[in-house]
Short mmCIF file of C-alpha atoms in Angstrom, two decimals:
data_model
loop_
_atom_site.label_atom_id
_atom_site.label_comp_id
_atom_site.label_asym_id
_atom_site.label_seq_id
_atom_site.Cartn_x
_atom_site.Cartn_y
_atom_site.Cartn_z
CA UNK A 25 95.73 133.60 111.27
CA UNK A 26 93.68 130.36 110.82
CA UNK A 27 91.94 128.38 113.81
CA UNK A 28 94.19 126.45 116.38
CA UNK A 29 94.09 122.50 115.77
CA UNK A 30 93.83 121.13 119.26
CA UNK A 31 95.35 117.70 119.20
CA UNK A 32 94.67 114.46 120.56
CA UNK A 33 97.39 111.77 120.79
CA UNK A 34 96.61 107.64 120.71
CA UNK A 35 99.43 105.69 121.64
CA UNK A 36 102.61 106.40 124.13
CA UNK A 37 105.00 104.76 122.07
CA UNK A 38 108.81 106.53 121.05
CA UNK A 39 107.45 108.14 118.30
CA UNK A 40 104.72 109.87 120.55
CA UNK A 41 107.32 111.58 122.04
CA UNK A 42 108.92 112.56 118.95
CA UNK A 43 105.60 113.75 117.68
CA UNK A 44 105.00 115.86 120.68
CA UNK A 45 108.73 117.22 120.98
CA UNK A 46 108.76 118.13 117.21
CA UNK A 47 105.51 119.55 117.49
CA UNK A 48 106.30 122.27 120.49
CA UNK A 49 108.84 123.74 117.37
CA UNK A 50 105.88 124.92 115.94
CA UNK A 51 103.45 128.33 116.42
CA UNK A 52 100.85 127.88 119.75
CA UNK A 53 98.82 129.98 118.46
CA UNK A 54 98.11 126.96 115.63
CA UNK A 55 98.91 123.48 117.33
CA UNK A 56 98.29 122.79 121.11
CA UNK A 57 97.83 118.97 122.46
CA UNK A 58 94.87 118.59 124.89
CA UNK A 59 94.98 115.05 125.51
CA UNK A 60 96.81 111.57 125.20
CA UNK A 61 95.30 108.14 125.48
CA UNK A 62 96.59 104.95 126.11
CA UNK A 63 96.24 101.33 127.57
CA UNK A 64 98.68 101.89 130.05
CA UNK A 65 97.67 105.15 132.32
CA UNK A 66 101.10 105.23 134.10
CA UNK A 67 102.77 105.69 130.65
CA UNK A 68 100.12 108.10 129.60
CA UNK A 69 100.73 110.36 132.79
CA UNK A 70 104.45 109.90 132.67
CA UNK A 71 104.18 111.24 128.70
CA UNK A 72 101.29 113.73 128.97
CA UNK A 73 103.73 115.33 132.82
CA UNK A 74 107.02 115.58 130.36
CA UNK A 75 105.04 117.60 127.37
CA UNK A 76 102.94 119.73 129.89
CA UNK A 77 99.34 117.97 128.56
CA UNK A 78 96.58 118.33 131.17
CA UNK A 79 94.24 115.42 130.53
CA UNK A 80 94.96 111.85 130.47
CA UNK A 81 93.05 108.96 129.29
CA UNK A 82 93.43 105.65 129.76
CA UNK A 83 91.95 103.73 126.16
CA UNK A 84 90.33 105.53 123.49
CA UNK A 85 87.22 105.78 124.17
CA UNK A 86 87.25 109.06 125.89
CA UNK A 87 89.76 110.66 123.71
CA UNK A 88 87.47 109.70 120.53
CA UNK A 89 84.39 111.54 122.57
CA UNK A 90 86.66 114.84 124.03
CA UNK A 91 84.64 117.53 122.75
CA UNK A 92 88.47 119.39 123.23
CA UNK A 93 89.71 117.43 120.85
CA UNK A 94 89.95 118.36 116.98
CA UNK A 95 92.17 115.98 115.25
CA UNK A 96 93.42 112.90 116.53
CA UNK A 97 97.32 111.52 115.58
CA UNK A 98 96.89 107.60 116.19
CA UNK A 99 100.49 106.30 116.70
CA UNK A 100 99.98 102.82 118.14
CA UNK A 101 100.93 99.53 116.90
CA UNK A 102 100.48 98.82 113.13
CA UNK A 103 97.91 96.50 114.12
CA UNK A 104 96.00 98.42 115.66
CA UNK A 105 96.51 102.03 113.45
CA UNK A 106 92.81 100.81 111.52
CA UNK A 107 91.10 100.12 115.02
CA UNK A 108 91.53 103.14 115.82
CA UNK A 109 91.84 105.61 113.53
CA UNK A 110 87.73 104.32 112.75
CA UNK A 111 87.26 104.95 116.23
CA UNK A 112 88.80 108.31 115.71
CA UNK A 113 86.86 109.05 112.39
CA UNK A 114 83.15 107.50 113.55
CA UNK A 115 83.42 110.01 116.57
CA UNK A 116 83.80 113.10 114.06
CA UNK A 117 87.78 113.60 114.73
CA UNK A 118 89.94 114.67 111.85
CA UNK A 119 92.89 111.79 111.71
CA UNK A 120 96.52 111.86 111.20
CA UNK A 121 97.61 108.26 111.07
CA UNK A 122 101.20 106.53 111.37
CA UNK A 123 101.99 104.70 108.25
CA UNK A 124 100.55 102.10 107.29
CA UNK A 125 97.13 103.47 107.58
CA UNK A 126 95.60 99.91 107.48
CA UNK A 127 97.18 96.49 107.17
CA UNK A 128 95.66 95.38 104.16
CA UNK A 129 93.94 97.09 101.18
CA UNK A 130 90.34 96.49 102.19
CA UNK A 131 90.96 97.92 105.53
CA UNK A 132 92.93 101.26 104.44
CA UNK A 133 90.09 101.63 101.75
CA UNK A 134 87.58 101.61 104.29
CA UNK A 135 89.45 104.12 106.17
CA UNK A 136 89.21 106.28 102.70
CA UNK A 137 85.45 105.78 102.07
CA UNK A 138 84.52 106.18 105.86
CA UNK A 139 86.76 109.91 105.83
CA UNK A 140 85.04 111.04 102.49
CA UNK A 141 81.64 110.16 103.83
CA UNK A 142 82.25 111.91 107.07
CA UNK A 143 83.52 114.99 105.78
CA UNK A 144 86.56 114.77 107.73
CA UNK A 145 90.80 114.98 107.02
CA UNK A 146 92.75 112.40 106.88
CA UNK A 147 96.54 111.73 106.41
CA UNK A 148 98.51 108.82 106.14
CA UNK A 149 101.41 109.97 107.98
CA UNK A 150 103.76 109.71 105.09
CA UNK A 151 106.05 112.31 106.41
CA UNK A 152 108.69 111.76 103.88
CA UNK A 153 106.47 113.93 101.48
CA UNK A 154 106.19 116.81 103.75
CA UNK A 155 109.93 117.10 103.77
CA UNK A 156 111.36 120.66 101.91
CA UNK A 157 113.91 118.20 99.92
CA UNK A 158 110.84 116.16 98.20
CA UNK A 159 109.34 120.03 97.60
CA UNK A 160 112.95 120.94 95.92
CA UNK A 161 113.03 117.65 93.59
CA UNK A 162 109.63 117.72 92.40
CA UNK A 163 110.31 120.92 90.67
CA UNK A 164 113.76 119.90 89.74
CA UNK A 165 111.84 116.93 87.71
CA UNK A 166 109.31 118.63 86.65
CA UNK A 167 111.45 121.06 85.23
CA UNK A 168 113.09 118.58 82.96
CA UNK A 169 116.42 118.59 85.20
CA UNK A 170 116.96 115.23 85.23
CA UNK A 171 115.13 114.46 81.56
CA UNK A 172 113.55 111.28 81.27
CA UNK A 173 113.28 109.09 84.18
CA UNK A 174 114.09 105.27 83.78
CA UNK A 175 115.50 103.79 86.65
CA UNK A 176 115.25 104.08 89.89
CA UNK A 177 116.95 102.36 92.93
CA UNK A 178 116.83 102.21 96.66
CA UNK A 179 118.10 100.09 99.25
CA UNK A 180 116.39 100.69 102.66
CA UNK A 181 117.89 98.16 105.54
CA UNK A 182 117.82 98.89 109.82
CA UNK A 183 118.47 96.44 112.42
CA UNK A 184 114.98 96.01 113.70
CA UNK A 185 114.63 92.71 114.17
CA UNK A 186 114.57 92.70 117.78
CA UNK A 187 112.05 94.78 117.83
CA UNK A 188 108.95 92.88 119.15
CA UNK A 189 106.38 93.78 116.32
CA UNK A 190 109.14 92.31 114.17
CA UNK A 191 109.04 89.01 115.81
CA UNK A 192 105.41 88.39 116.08
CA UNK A 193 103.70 88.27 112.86
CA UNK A 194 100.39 89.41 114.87
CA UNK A 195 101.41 92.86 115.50
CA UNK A 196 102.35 93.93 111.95
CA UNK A 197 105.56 94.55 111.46
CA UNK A 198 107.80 93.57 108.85
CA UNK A 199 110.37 94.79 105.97
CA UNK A 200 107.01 95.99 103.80
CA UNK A 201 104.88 97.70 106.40
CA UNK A 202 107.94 99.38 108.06
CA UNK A 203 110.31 100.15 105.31
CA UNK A 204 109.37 99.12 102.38
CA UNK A 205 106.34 101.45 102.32
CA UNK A 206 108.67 104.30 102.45
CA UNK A 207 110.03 102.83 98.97
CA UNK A 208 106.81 102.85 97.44
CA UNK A 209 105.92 106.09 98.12
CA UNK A 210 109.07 107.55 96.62
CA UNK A 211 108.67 105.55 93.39
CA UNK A 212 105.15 106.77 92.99
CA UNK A 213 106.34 110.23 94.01
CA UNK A 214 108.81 109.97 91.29
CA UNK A 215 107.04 108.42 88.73
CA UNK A 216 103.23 109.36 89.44
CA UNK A 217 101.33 106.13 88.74
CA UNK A 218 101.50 102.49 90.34
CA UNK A 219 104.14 99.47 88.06
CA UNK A 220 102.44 97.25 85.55
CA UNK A 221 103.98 94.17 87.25
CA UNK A 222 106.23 93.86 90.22
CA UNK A 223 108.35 90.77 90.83
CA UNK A 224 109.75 89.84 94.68
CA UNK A 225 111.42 87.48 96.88
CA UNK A 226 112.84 87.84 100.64
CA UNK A 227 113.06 85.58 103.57
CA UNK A 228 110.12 85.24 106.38
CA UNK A 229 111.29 84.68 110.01
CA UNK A 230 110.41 81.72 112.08
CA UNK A 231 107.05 83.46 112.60
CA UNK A 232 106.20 83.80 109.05
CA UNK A 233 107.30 87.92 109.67
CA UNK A 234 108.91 89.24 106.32
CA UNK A 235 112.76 90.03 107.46
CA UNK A 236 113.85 90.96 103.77
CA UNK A 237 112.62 91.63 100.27
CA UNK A 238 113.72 93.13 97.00
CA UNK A 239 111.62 93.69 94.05
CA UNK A 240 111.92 94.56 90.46
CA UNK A 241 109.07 96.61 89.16
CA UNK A 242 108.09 97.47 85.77
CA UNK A 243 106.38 101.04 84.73
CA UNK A 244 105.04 102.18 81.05
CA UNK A 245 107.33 103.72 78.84
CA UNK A 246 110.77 101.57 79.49
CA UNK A 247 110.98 102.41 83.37
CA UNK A 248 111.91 100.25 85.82
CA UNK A 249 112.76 100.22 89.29
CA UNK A 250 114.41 97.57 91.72
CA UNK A 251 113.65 97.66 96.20
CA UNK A 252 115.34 96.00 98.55
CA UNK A 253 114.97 96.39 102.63
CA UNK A 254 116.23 94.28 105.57
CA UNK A 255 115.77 93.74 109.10
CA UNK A 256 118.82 92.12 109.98
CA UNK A 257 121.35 94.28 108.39
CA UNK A 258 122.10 98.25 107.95
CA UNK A 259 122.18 99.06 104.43
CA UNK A 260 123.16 102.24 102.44
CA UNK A 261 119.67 104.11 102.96
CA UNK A 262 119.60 105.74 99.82
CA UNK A 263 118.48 106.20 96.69
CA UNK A 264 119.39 107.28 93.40
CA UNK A 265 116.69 107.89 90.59
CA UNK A 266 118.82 108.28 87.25
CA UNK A 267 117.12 110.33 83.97
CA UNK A 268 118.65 111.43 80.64
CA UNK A 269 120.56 114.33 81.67
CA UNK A 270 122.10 112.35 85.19
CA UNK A 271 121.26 110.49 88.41
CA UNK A 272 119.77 112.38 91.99
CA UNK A 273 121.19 111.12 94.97
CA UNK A 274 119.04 111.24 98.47
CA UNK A 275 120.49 110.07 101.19
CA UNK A 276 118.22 108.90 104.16
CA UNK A 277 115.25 109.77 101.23
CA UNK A 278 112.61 108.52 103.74
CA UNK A 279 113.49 112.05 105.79
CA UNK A 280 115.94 113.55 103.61
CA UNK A 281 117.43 117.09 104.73
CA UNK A 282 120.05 117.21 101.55
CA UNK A 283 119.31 116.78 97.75
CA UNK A 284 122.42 116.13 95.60
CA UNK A 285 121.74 117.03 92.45
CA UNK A 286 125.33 116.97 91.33
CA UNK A 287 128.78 116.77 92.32
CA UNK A 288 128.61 120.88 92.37
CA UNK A 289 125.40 121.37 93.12
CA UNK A 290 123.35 120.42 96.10
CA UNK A 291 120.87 121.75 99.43
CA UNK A 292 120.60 121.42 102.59
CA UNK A 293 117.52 122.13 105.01
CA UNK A 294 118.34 122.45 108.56
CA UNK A 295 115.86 120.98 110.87
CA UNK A 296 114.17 122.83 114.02
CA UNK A 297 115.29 122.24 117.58
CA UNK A 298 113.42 120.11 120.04
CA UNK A 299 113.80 120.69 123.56
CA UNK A 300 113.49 116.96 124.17
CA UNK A 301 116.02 114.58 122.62
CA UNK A 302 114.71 112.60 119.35
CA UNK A 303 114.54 108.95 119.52
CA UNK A 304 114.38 108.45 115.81
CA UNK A 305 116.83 110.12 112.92
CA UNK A 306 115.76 113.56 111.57
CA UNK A 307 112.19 113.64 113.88
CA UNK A 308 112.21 116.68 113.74
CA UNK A 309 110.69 116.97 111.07
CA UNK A 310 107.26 115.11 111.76
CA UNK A 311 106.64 118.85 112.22
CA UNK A 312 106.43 119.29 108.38
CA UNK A 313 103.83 117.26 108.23
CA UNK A 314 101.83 118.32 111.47
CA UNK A 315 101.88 121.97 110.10
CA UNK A 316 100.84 119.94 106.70
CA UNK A 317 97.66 119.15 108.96
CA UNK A 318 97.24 122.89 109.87
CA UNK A 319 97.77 124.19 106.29
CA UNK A 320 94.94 121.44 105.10
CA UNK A 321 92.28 122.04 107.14
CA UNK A 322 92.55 125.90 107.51
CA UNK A 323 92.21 125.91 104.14
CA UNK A 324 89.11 123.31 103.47
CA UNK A 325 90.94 120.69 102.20
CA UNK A 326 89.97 117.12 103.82
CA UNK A 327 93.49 115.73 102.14
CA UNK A 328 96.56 116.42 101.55
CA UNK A 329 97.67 117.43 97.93
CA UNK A 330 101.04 115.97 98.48
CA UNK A 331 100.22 112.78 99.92
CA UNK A 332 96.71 112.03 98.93
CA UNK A 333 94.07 109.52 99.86
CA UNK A 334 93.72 107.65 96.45
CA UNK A 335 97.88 107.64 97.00
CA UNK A 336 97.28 105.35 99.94
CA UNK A 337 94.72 103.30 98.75
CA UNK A 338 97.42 102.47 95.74
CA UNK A 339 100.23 102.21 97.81
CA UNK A 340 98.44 99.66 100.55
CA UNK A 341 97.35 97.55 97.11
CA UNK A 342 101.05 97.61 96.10
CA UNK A 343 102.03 96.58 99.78
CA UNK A 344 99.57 93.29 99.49
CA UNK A 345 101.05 92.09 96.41
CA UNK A 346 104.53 92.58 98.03
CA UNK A 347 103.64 90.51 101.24
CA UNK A 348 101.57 87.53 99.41
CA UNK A 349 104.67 86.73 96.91
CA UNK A 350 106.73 86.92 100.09
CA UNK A 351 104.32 84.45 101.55
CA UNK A 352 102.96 87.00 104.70
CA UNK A 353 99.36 86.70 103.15
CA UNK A 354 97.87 83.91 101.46
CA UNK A 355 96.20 86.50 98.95
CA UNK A 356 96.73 90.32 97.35
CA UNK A 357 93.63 92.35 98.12
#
């Protein structure tokens, strides 16, 4: 049967909830929540009353020392995801963490060497990769379905700007750290190494916060691949890697539930049920990758196969160079 995870949650933000309502789709007998932390204890209360959590903390402190407490998922701001997912990891908790793991290179690879030392899992929470759609088109590739790939594109653009993070350049946010990460994971997906060069341009808000971007990137062996994401304006959400023998369409491919493989020939996965309305599109299934967490550490593993550490190490090096030729950071890594 494999040992319950008992969960800890940091941060009382939308996707908390999501979390928490996607999770209760899953077995009890393998994932309960103990505990929730956060800086505001009314919000923590108000959270932990709606998903039926007994204990409450107000910081992190005391979630980081819970004895109850197995694995930690740290869903505050991007600012603060390195913070405390150390905390998390320096007080012996496993850690799932909200993309992007760390803000910079040097901090995410800290996060990396401090897990391995420990002896403890950790996950970027790259949930795209957990999804049964990215299962379906690995083999499809792999299988010489599409032949050889050479280009891929994607175009990944929500109206976020109002979002606060997105208007203070001292919380984090941004086109790279909120969507174009989600690019750069598929491409490495896809192509299973980092570009030999990669070429951008985009516009910075008022407060020096990266609104837009689009990038050309150049691979061994003839491949290429071209980005773009906004803040300020919805886009098509897709994207469309093109081989030899024809061109895979995902739509939404951050949390795809279809794969298009052809005019004639495509799949859909339908997502679980949450008692709790979703505040985000296709939440649901952040339970892929919470059972992901269950799977991994039944089993041994302290990382995931399909979204592995060295994985985020590359793609937080790849999300430096992005933001210093945007002008976000004076220097890559």
């Amino acid at each position: 049967m494999g040992k319950q995870l008992k969960w800890g949650i940091a941060g009382v933000g939308m996707i908390a909830h999501d979390f928490l309502t996607a999770m209760a789709s899953l077995p009890a007998e393998q994932h309960k929540v103990v505990a929730i932390a956060g800086k505001d204890l009314d919000r923590v209360h108000r959270l932990a009353t709606l998903h039926n959590v007994s204990t409450a903390y107000e910081g992190y402190d005391s979630i980081a020392s819970d004895p109850n407490v197995d694995i930690v998922f740290v869903s505050v701001l991007n600012l603060q995801h390195f913070e405390i997912a150390k905390l998390m990891l320096e007080n012996g908790k496993h850690v799932l963490c909200e993309k992007p793991m760390g803000m910079t290179y040097k901090q995410t690879k800290s996060l990396v060497d401090l897990a391995r030392e420990r002896k403890l899992f950790l996950l970027e929470g790259m949930w795209s990769r957990f999804f049964p759609a990215y299962d379906a088109l690995d083999k499809h590739i792999a299988s010489g379905g599409l032949g050889d790939i050479y280009q891929i594109n994607i175009q990944f653009g929500v109206e976020i700007n109002d979002i606060e993070r997105n208007l203070m350049k001292d919380l984090g946010g941004g086109a790279v750290l909120d969507l174009g990460i989600y690019m750069l994971q598929l491409l490495q997906f896809v192509y299973k190494e980092p570009p030999t060069d990669i070429m951008c341009t985009g516009h910075l808000s008022k407060t020096g916060v990266d609104e837009s971007v689009s990038c050309a990137l150049k691979y061994k062996d003839g491949r290429t691949a071209t980005i773009a994401a906004h803040t300020r304006s919805a886009m098509p959400n897709k994207a469309e890697i093109t081989g030899t023998k024809g061109t895979i369409l995902l739509d939404y491919f951050w949390c795809p539930t279809v794969l298009h493989i052809s005019a004639a020939n495509s799949t859909e996965w339908s997502l679980p049920k949450g008692k709790y309305k979703f505040h985000f599109h296709n939440s649901a299934g952040l339970s892929y990758e919470i059972q992901e967490c269950w799977n991994c550490i039944n089993q041994g593993l302290l990382e995931s196969p399909k979204m592995s550490l060295d994985e985020s190490v590359i793609l937080s090096k790849l999300s430096d160079t992005m933001r210093a030729q945007l002008g976000v950071l004076d220097s890559a890594f």
